[in-house]
Amino acid sequence: TGNRVSYQLFQGCTCVYEGSKTSTTVKNLKPFTSYVFRIRATNSSDEGPYSGPALITTNEGVPGPPGEVHNEGKPQHNSIKISWTPPLNPNGTLTGYNIYSDGKRVGVIGIDKLSYTVKDLPHSTSIPIQIAPVTAAGEGEKSVPIMCSTLNLSDYPPKKPILSTSGGANEINVSWIDPPKQLGPIDHYELVMNGEVIYSGKEQGTE
């Protein structure tokens, strides 16, 4: 009957298959990674020579989560700026990042940027922000949510009122209106003449 031939498949220096079949599936490999395989035939008498090396690269996979995510810049009343670092395990060629605010995708950017400003947010609130890297295989794992807060409108100093005056020889009538796009509430007004406060109150005018 002769000696029965079996085969040994090596991944690098590790034998990952031994048997009489002429095909097998090697599992638990990393995505987008190159591996070198060799095979040799054996029988009860001896071991044959190795084949030439076969270099095989696995397909791309979805990436792991990005690195550290930070809340950047000064807080604003309606926007949040965030930054992050690339994923430690891209598992392929990164094509971009998806940005999520409170679980909803609000932005898509390319790999040339590692920061993003989430806009049109309500004031005085905390919102979870997440980043998800993307490869050709799809969207990867999202980052752990970080809570980012927008400013309370009362944290903003009032803008300059718009001033108008009229009067005669012995008196001046001074009036004013709130500036456009005033953010925070106004508690009261102070009118200063020659370095001295001559009016303090809620009314928008004095004589």
PDB file of C-alpha atoms in Angstrom:
ATOM      1  CA  THR A   1       0.000   0.000   0.000  1.00  0.00           C
ATOM      2  CA  GLY A   2       2.977   2.413   0.445  1.00  0.00           C
ATOM      3  CA  ASN A   3       3.448   5.107   2.963  1.00  0.00           C
ATOM      4  CA  ARG A   4       0.492   7.421   3.537  1.00  0.00           C
ATOM      5  CA  VAL A   5       1.334  11.064   2.798  1.00  0.00           C
ATOM      6  CA  SER A   6       0.291  13.834   5.177  1.00  0.00           C
ATOM      7  CA  TYR A   7       0.917  17.545   5.063  1.00  0.00           C
ATOM      8  CA  GLN A   8       2.169  20.174   7.476  1.00  0.00           C
ATOM      9  CA  LEU A   9       1.211  23.816   6.983  1.00  0.00           C
ATOM     10  CA  PHE A  10       3.351  26.417   8.736  1.00  0.00           C
ATOM     11  CA  GLN A  11       2.434  30.004   9.486  1.00  0.00           C
ATOM     12  CA  GLY A  12       5.843  31.487  10.077  1.00  0.00           C
ATOM     13  CA  CYS A  13       7.488  28.931  12.353  1.00  0.00           C
ATOM     14  CA  THR A  14       4.223  27.596  13.786  1.00  0.00           C
ATOM     15  CA  CYS A  15       2.532  24.491  12.399  1.00  0.00           C
ATOM     16  CA  VAL A  16      -1.146  25.419  12.025  1.00  0.00           C
ATOM     17  CA  TYR A  17      -2.342  22.279  10.230  1.00  0.00           C
ATOM     18  CA  GLU A  18      -1.263  18.643   9.920  1.00  0.00           C
ATOM     19  CA  GLY A  19      -3.261  16.014   8.099  1.00  0.00           C
ATOM     20  CA  SER A  20      -4.025  14.238   4.855  1.00  0.00           C
ATOM     21  CA  LYS A  21      -6.367  16.875   3.379  1.00  0.00           C
ATOM     22  CA  THR A  22      -5.064  19.248   0.738  1.00  0.00           C
ATOM     23  CA  SER A  23      -6.891  22.330   2.025  1.00  0.00           C
ATOM     24  CA  THR A  24      -7.661  23.941   5.359  1.00  0.00           C
ATOM     25  CA  THR A  25      -8.897  27.203   6.853  1.00  0.00           C
ATOM     26  CA  VAL A  26      -6.597  29.115   9.157  1.00  0.00           C
ATOM     27  CA  LYS A  27      -8.635  31.103  11.656  1.00  0.00           C
ATOM     28  CA  ASN A  28      -8.101  33.803  14.288  1.00  0.00           C
ATOM     29  CA  LEU A  29      -5.989  35.995  12.014  1.00  0.00           C
ATOM     30  CA  LYS A  30      -5.856  39.766  12.257  1.00  0.00           C
ATOM     31  CA  PRO A  31      -7.519  41.920   9.578  1.00  0.00           C
ATOM     32  CA  PHE A  32      -5.372  43.691   6.996  1.00  0.00           C
ATOM     33  CA  THR A  33      -2.250  41.766   8.065  1.00  0.00           C
ATOM     34  CA  SER A  34       0.309  39.870   5.939  1.00  0.00           C
ATOM     35  CA  TYR A  35       1.215  36.270   6.779  1.00  0.00           C
ATOM     36  CA  VAL A  36       3.796  33.912   5.282  1.00  0.00           C
ATOM     37  CA  PHE A  37       2.814  30.248   4.795  1.00  0.00           C
ATOM     38  CA  ARG A  38       4.876  27.189   3.777  1.00  0.00           C
ATOM     39  CA  ILE A  39       3.849  23.571   3.411  1.00  0.00           C
ATOM     40  CA  ARG A  40       5.678  20.251   3.286  1.00  0.00           C
ATOM     41  CA  ALA A  41       4.696  16.640   2.745  1.00  0.00           C
ATOM     42  CA  THR A  42       5.631  13.896   5.211  1.00  0.00           C
ATOM     43  CA  ASN A  43       5.310  10.121   5.492  1.00  0.00           C
ATOM     44  CA  SER A  44       6.475   7.502   7.928  1.00  0.00           C
ATOM     45  CA  SER A  45       9.907   7.481   6.327  1.00  0.00           C
ATOM     46  CA  ASP A  46      10.828  11.137   6.192  1.00  0.00           C
ATOM     47  CA  GLU A  47       9.817  14.772   5.854  1.00  0.00           C
ATOM     48  CA  GLY A  48       9.907  16.431   2.463  1.00  0.00           C
ATOM     49  CA  PRO A  49      11.266  19.936   1.699  1.00  0.00           C
ATOM     50  CA  TYR A  50       9.261  23.069   2.352  1.00  0.00           C
ATOM     51  CA  SER A  51       7.406  24.736  -0.475  1.00  0.00           C
ATOM     52  CA  GLY A  52       8.237  28.265  -1.464  1.00  0.00           C
ATOM     53  CA  PRO A  53       6.703  30.947   0.770  1.00  0.00           C
ATOM     54  CA  ALA A  54       3.178  32.184   0.074  1.00  0.00           C
ATOM     55  CA  LEU A  55       2.540  35.749   1.248  1.00  0.00           C
ATOM     56  CA  ILE A  56      -1.121  36.356   1.963  1.00  0.00           C
ATOM     57  CA  THR A  57      -2.753  39.542   3.277  1.00  0.00           C
ATOM     58  CA  THR A  58      -6.102  39.334   5.027  1.00  0.00           C
ATOM     59  CA  ASN A  59      -8.959  41.607   4.010  1.00  0.00           C
ATOM     60  CA  GLU A  60      -9.737  44.879   5.708  1.00  0.00           C
ATOM     61  CA  GLY A  61     -11.983  44.838   8.739  1.00  0.00           C
ATOM     62  CA  VAL A  62     -13.878  47.516  10.617  1.00  0.00           C
ATOM     63  CA  PRO A  63     -11.569  49.588  12.818  1.00  0.00           C
ATOM     64  CA  GLY A  64     -11.296  49.622  16.557  1.00  0.00           C
ATOM     65  CA  PRO A  65     -12.359  52.702  18.539  1.00  0.00           C
ATOM     66  CA  PRO A  66     -10.366  55.928  18.254  1.00  0.00           C
ATOM     67  CA  GLY A  67      -7.816  56.932  20.814  1.00  0.00           C
ATOM     68  CA  GLU A  68      -8.453  59.567  23.450  1.00  0.00           C
ATOM     69  CA  VAL A  69     -11.325  61.975  22.800  1.00  0.00           C
ATOM     70  CA  HIS A  70     -11.148  65.467  24.313  1.00  0.00           C
ATOM     71  CA  ASN A  71     -13.382  68.501  24.652  1.00  0.00           C
ATOM     72  CA  GLU A  72     -11.351  71.320  23.100  1.00  0.00           C
ATOM     73  CA  GLY A  73     -11.436  75.094  23.323  1.00  0.00           C
ATOM     74  CA  LYS A  74     -13.645  77.409  25.325  1.00  0.00           C
ATOM     75  CA  PRO A  75     -17.216  76.280  25.964  1.00  0.00           C
ATOM     76  CA  GLN A  76     -19.847  78.015  23.832  1.00  0.00           C
ATOM     77  CA  HIS A  77     -23.579  78.422  24.276  1.00  0.00           C
ATOM     78  CA  ASN A  78     -24.490  76.438  21.147  1.00  0.00           C
ATOM     79  CA  SER A  79     -21.429  74.469  20.003  1.00  0.00           C
ATOM     80  CA  ILE A  80     -18.779  72.029  21.225  1.00  0.00           C
ATOM     81  CA  LYS A  81     -15.349  71.377  19.712  1.00  0.00           C
ATOM     82  CA  ILE A  82     -13.855  67.905  20.148  1.00  0.00           C
ATOM     83  CA  SER A  83     -10.601  66.253  19.101  1.00  0.00           C
ATOM     84  CA  TRP A  84      -9.296  62.684  19.105  1.00  0.00           C
ATOM     85  CA  THR A  85      -6.401  60.458  18.119  1.00  0.00           C
ATOM     86  CA  PRO A  86      -6.504  57.673  15.462  1.00  0.00           C
ATOM     87  CA  PRO A  87      -7.457  54.133  16.513  1.00  0.00           C
ATOM     88  CA  LEU A  88      -4.715  51.845  17.757  1.00  0.00           C
ATOM     89  CA  ASN A  89      -6.164  49.051  15.587  1.00  0.00           C
ATOM     90  CA  PRO A  90      -7.320  50.549  12.282  1.00  0.00           C
ATOM     91  CA  ASN A  91      -7.676  47.053  10.736  1.00  0.00           C
ATOM     92  CA  GLY A  92      -7.426  48.628   7.291  1.00  0.00           C
ATOM     93  CA  THR A  93      -7.004  51.982   5.583  1.00  0.00           C
ATOM     94  CA  LEU A  94      -9.038  54.634   7.371  1.00  0.00           C
ATOM     95  CA  THR A  95     -11.388  56.600   5.121  1.00  0.00           C
ATOM     96  CA  GLY A  96     -12.894  58.977   7.683  1.00  0.00           C
ATOM     97  CA  TYR A  97     -14.724  59.448  10.945  1.00  0.00           C
ATOM     98  CA  ASN A  98     -18.390  59.650  11.904  1.00  0.00           C
ATOM     99  CA  ILE A  99     -19.332  62.026  14.722  1.00  0.00           C
ATOM    100  CA  TYR A 100     -22.282  61.253  16.977  1.00  0.00           C
ATOM    101  CA  SER A 101     -24.134  63.635  19.296  1.00  0.00           C
ATOM    102  CA  ASP A 102     -26.563  62.027  21.721  1.00  0.00           C
ATOM    103  CA  GLY A 103     -26.561  58.856  19.603  1.00  0.00           C
ATOM    104  CA  LYS A 104     -27.305  60.608  16.302  1.00  0.00           C
ATOM    105  CA  ARG A 105     -24.752  61.032  13.530  1.00  0.00           C
ATOM    106  CA  VAL A 106     -24.164  64.755  13.065  1.00  0.00           C
ATOM    107  CA  GLY A 107     -20.962  64.841  11.024  1.00  0.00           C
ATOM    108  CA  VAL A 108     -18.708  62.936   8.602  1.00  0.00           C
ATOM    109  CA  ILE A 109     -15.118  64.045   7.977  1.00  0.00           C
ATOM    110  CA  GLY A 110     -12.038  62.689   6.229  1.00  0.00           C
ATOM    111  CA  ILE A 111      -8.881  61.370   7.812  1.00  0.00           C
ATOM    112  CA  ASP A 112      -7.025  64.664   7.314  1.00  0.00           C
ATOM    113  CA  LYS A 113      -8.762  66.146  10.361  1.00  0.00           C
ATOM    114  CA  LEU A 114      -8.830  64.978  13.963  1.00  0.00           C
ATOM    115  CA  SER A 115     -11.211  67.603  15.332  1.00  0.00           C
ATOM    116  CA  TYR A 116     -14.788  68.667  14.750  1.00  0.00           C
ATOM    117  CA  THR A 117     -17.184  71.348  15.980  1.00  0.00           C
ATOM    118  CA  VAL A 118     -20.702  70.134  16.774  1.00  0.00           C
ATOM    119  CA  LYS A 119     -23.020  73.080  16.160  1.00  0.00           C
ATOM    120  CA  ASP A 120     -26.647  74.109  16.700  1.00  0.00           C
ATOM    121  CA  LEU A 121     -26.799  72.654  20.206  1.00  0.00           C
ATOM    122  CA  PRO A 122     -29.150  73.849  22.940  1.00  0.00           C
ATOM    123  CA  HIS A 123     -27.614  76.022  25.619  1.00  0.00           C
ATOM    124  CA  SER A 124     -27.228  74.986  29.242  1.00  0.00           C
ATOM    125  CA  THR A 125     -27.121  71.251  28.534  1.00  0.00           C
ATOM    126  CA  SER A 126     -24.785  68.232  28.642  1.00  0.00           C
ATOM    127  CA  ILE A 127     -24.590  65.996  25.576  1.00  0.00           C
ATOM    128  CA  PRO A 128     -22.708  62.683  25.017  1.00  0.00           C
ATOM    129  CA  ILE A 129     -20.325  62.842  22.056  1.00  0.00           C
ATOM    130  CA  GLN A 130     -18.799  59.790  20.301  1.00  0.00           C
ATOM    131  CA  ILE A 131     -16.413  59.223  17.386  1.00  0.00           C
ATOM    132  CA  ALA A 132     -16.445  56.171  15.083  1.00  0.00           C
ATOM    133  CA  PRO A 133     -13.598  55.482  12.604  1.00  0.00           C
ATOM    134  CA  VAL A 134     -14.474  54.093   9.167  1.00  0.00           C
ATOM    135  CA  THR A 135     -12.686  51.833   6.658  1.00  0.00           C
ATOM    136  CA  ALA A 136     -13.869  50.307   3.383  1.00  0.00           C
ATOM    137  CA  ALA A 137     -15.266  47.452   5.479  1.00  0.00           C
ATOM    138  CA  GLY A 138     -17.600  49.808   7.326  1.00  0.00           C
ATOM    139  CA  GLU A 139     -17.952  51.806  10.505  1.00  0.00           C
ATOM    140  CA  GLY A 140     -15.932  50.642  13.470  1.00  0.00           C
ATOM    141  CA  GLU A 141     -16.461  50.726  17.176  1.00  0.00           C
ATOM    142  CA  LYS A 142     -17.537  54.050  18.668  1.00  0.00           C
ATOM    143  CA  SER A 143     -15.499  55.772  21.333  1.00  0.00           C
ATOM    144  CA  VAL A 144     -16.678  55.774  24.929  1.00  0.00           C
ATOM    145  CA  PRO A 145     -19.131  58.696  25.253  1.00  0.00           C
ATOM    146  CA  ILE A 146     -17.742  61.882  26.767  1.00  0.00           C
ATOM    147  CA  MET A 147     -20.142  64.379  28.279  1.00  0.00           C
ATOM    148  CA  CYS A 148     -19.730  67.891  26.876  1.00  0.00           C
ATOM    149  CA  SER A 149     -21.583  70.912  28.223  1.00  0.00           C
ATOM    150  CA  THR A 150     -22.725  74.089  26.537  1.00  0.00           C
ATOM    151  CA  LEU A 151     -22.711  77.352  28.457  1.00  0.00           C
ATOM    152  CA  ASN A 152     -25.649  78.803  30.284  1.00  0.00           C
ATOM    153  CA  LEU A 153     -26.709  82.069  28.651  1.00  0.00           C
ATOM    154  CA  SER A 154     -26.352  83.812  32.004  1.00  0.00           C
ATOM    155  CA  ASP A 155     -22.619  83.071  31.805  1.00  0.00           C
ATOM    156  CA  TYR A 156     -22.270  85.561  28.946  1.00  0.00           C
ATOM    157  CA  PRO A 157     -21.660  89.249  29.712  1.00  0.00           C
ATOM    158  CA  PRO A 158     -24.146  91.588  28.028  1.00  0.00           C
ATOM    159  CA  LYS A 159     -23.147  93.219  24.765  1.00  0.00           C
ATOM    160  CA  LYS A 160     -23.057  96.992  24.314  1.00  0.00           C
ATOM    161  CA  PRO A 161     -26.514  98.599  24.173  1.00  0.00           C
ATOM    162  CA  ILE A 162     -27.279 100.929  21.302  1.00  0.00           C
ATOM    163  CA  LEU A 163     -27.296 104.485  22.713  1.00  0.00           C
ATOM    164  CA  SER A 164     -29.144 107.586  21.500  1.00  0.00           C
ATOM    165  CA  THR A 165     -29.377 111.075  22.999  1.00  0.00           C
ATOM    166  CA  SER A 166     -31.373 114.271  22.615  1.00  0.00           C
ATOM    167  CA  GLY A 167     -31.794 117.386  24.717  1.00  0.00           C
ATOM    168  CA  GLY A 168     -31.442 121.089  25.210  1.00  0.00           C
ATOM    169  CA  ALA A 169     -29.190 123.537  27.015  1.00  0.00           C
ATOM    170  CA  ASN A 170     -29.645 122.192  30.537  1.00  0.00           C
ATOM    171  CA  GLU A 171     -30.604 118.550  30.131  1.00  0.00           C
ATOM    172  CA  ILE A 172     -29.992 115.512  27.949  1.00  0.00           C
ATOM    173  CA  ASN A 173     -32.449 112.722  27.295  1.00  0.00           C
ATOM    174  CA  VAL A 174     -30.583 109.409  27.021  1.00  0.00           C
ATOM    175  CA  SER A 175     -32.207 106.217  25.777  1.00  0.00           C
ATOM    176  CA  TRP A 176     -30.928 102.858  24.588  1.00  0.00           C
ATOM    177  CA  ILE A 177     -32.027  99.514  23.195  1.00  0.00           C
ATOM    178  CA  ASP A 178     -30.631  96.045  23.656  1.00  0.00           C
ATOM    179  CA  PRO A 179     -27.994  94.966  21.137  1.00  0.00           C
ATOM    180  CA  PRO A 180     -29.024  92.519  18.427  1.00  0.00           C
ATOM    181  CA  LYS A 181     -28.412  88.844  19.195  1.00  0.00           C
ATOM    182  CA  GLN A 182     -28.152  89.432  22.919  1.00  0.00           C
ATOM    183  CA  LEU A 183     -27.369  86.038  24.468  1.00  0.00           C
ATOM    184  CA  GLY A 184     -27.898  86.278  28.199  1.00  0.00           C
ATOM    185  CA  PRO A 185     -30.566  88.021  30.254  1.00  0.00           C
ATOM    186  CA  ILE A 186     -29.967  91.614  31.336  1.00  0.00           C
ATOM    187  CA  ASP A 187     -30.405  92.302  35.037  1.00  0.00           C
ATOM    188  CA  HIS A 188     -30.172  96.099  34.953  1.00  0.00           C
ATOM    189  CA  TYR A 189     -28.519  99.034  33.185  1.00  0.00           C
ATOM    190  CA  GLU A 190     -25.957 101.527  34.430  1.00  0.00           C
ATOM    191  CA  LEU A 191     -25.499 104.957  32.839  1.00  0.00           C
ATOM    192  CA  VAL A 192     -22.085 106.514  33.428  1.00  0.00           C
ATOM    193  CA  MET A 193     -21.272 110.195  32.857  1.00  0.00           C
ATOM    194  CA  ASN A 194     -17.687 111.433  33.303  1.00  0.00           C
ATOM    195  CA  GLY A 195     -16.774 108.270  35.240  1.00  0.00           C
ATOM    196  CA  GLU A 196     -19.748 108.499  37.646  1.00  0.00           C
ATOM    197  CA  VAL A 197     -22.813 106.230  37.652  1.00  0.00           C
ATOM    198  CA  ILE A 198     -25.797 108.576  37.329  1.00  0.00           C
ATOM    199  CA  TYR A 199     -28.468 105.961  36.667  1.00  0.00           C
ATOM    200  CA  SER A 200     -28.962 102.296  37.637  1.00  0.00           C
ATOM    201  CA  GLY A 201     -32.186 100.489  36.848  1.00  0.00           C
ATOM    202  CA  LYS A 202     -34.200  98.298  34.532  1.00  0.00           C
ATOM    203  CA  GLU A 203     -35.746 101.054  32.392  1.00  0.00           C
ATOM    204  CA  GLN A 204     -34.203 101.735  28.985  1.00  0.00           C
ATOM    205  CA  GLY A 205     -33.869 105.480  29.262  1.00  0.00           C
ATOM    206  CA  THR A 206     -33.484 108.437  31.610  1.00  0.00           C
ATOM    207  CA  GLU A 207     -33.597 112.200  31.560  1.00  0.00           C
TER     208      GLU A 207
END
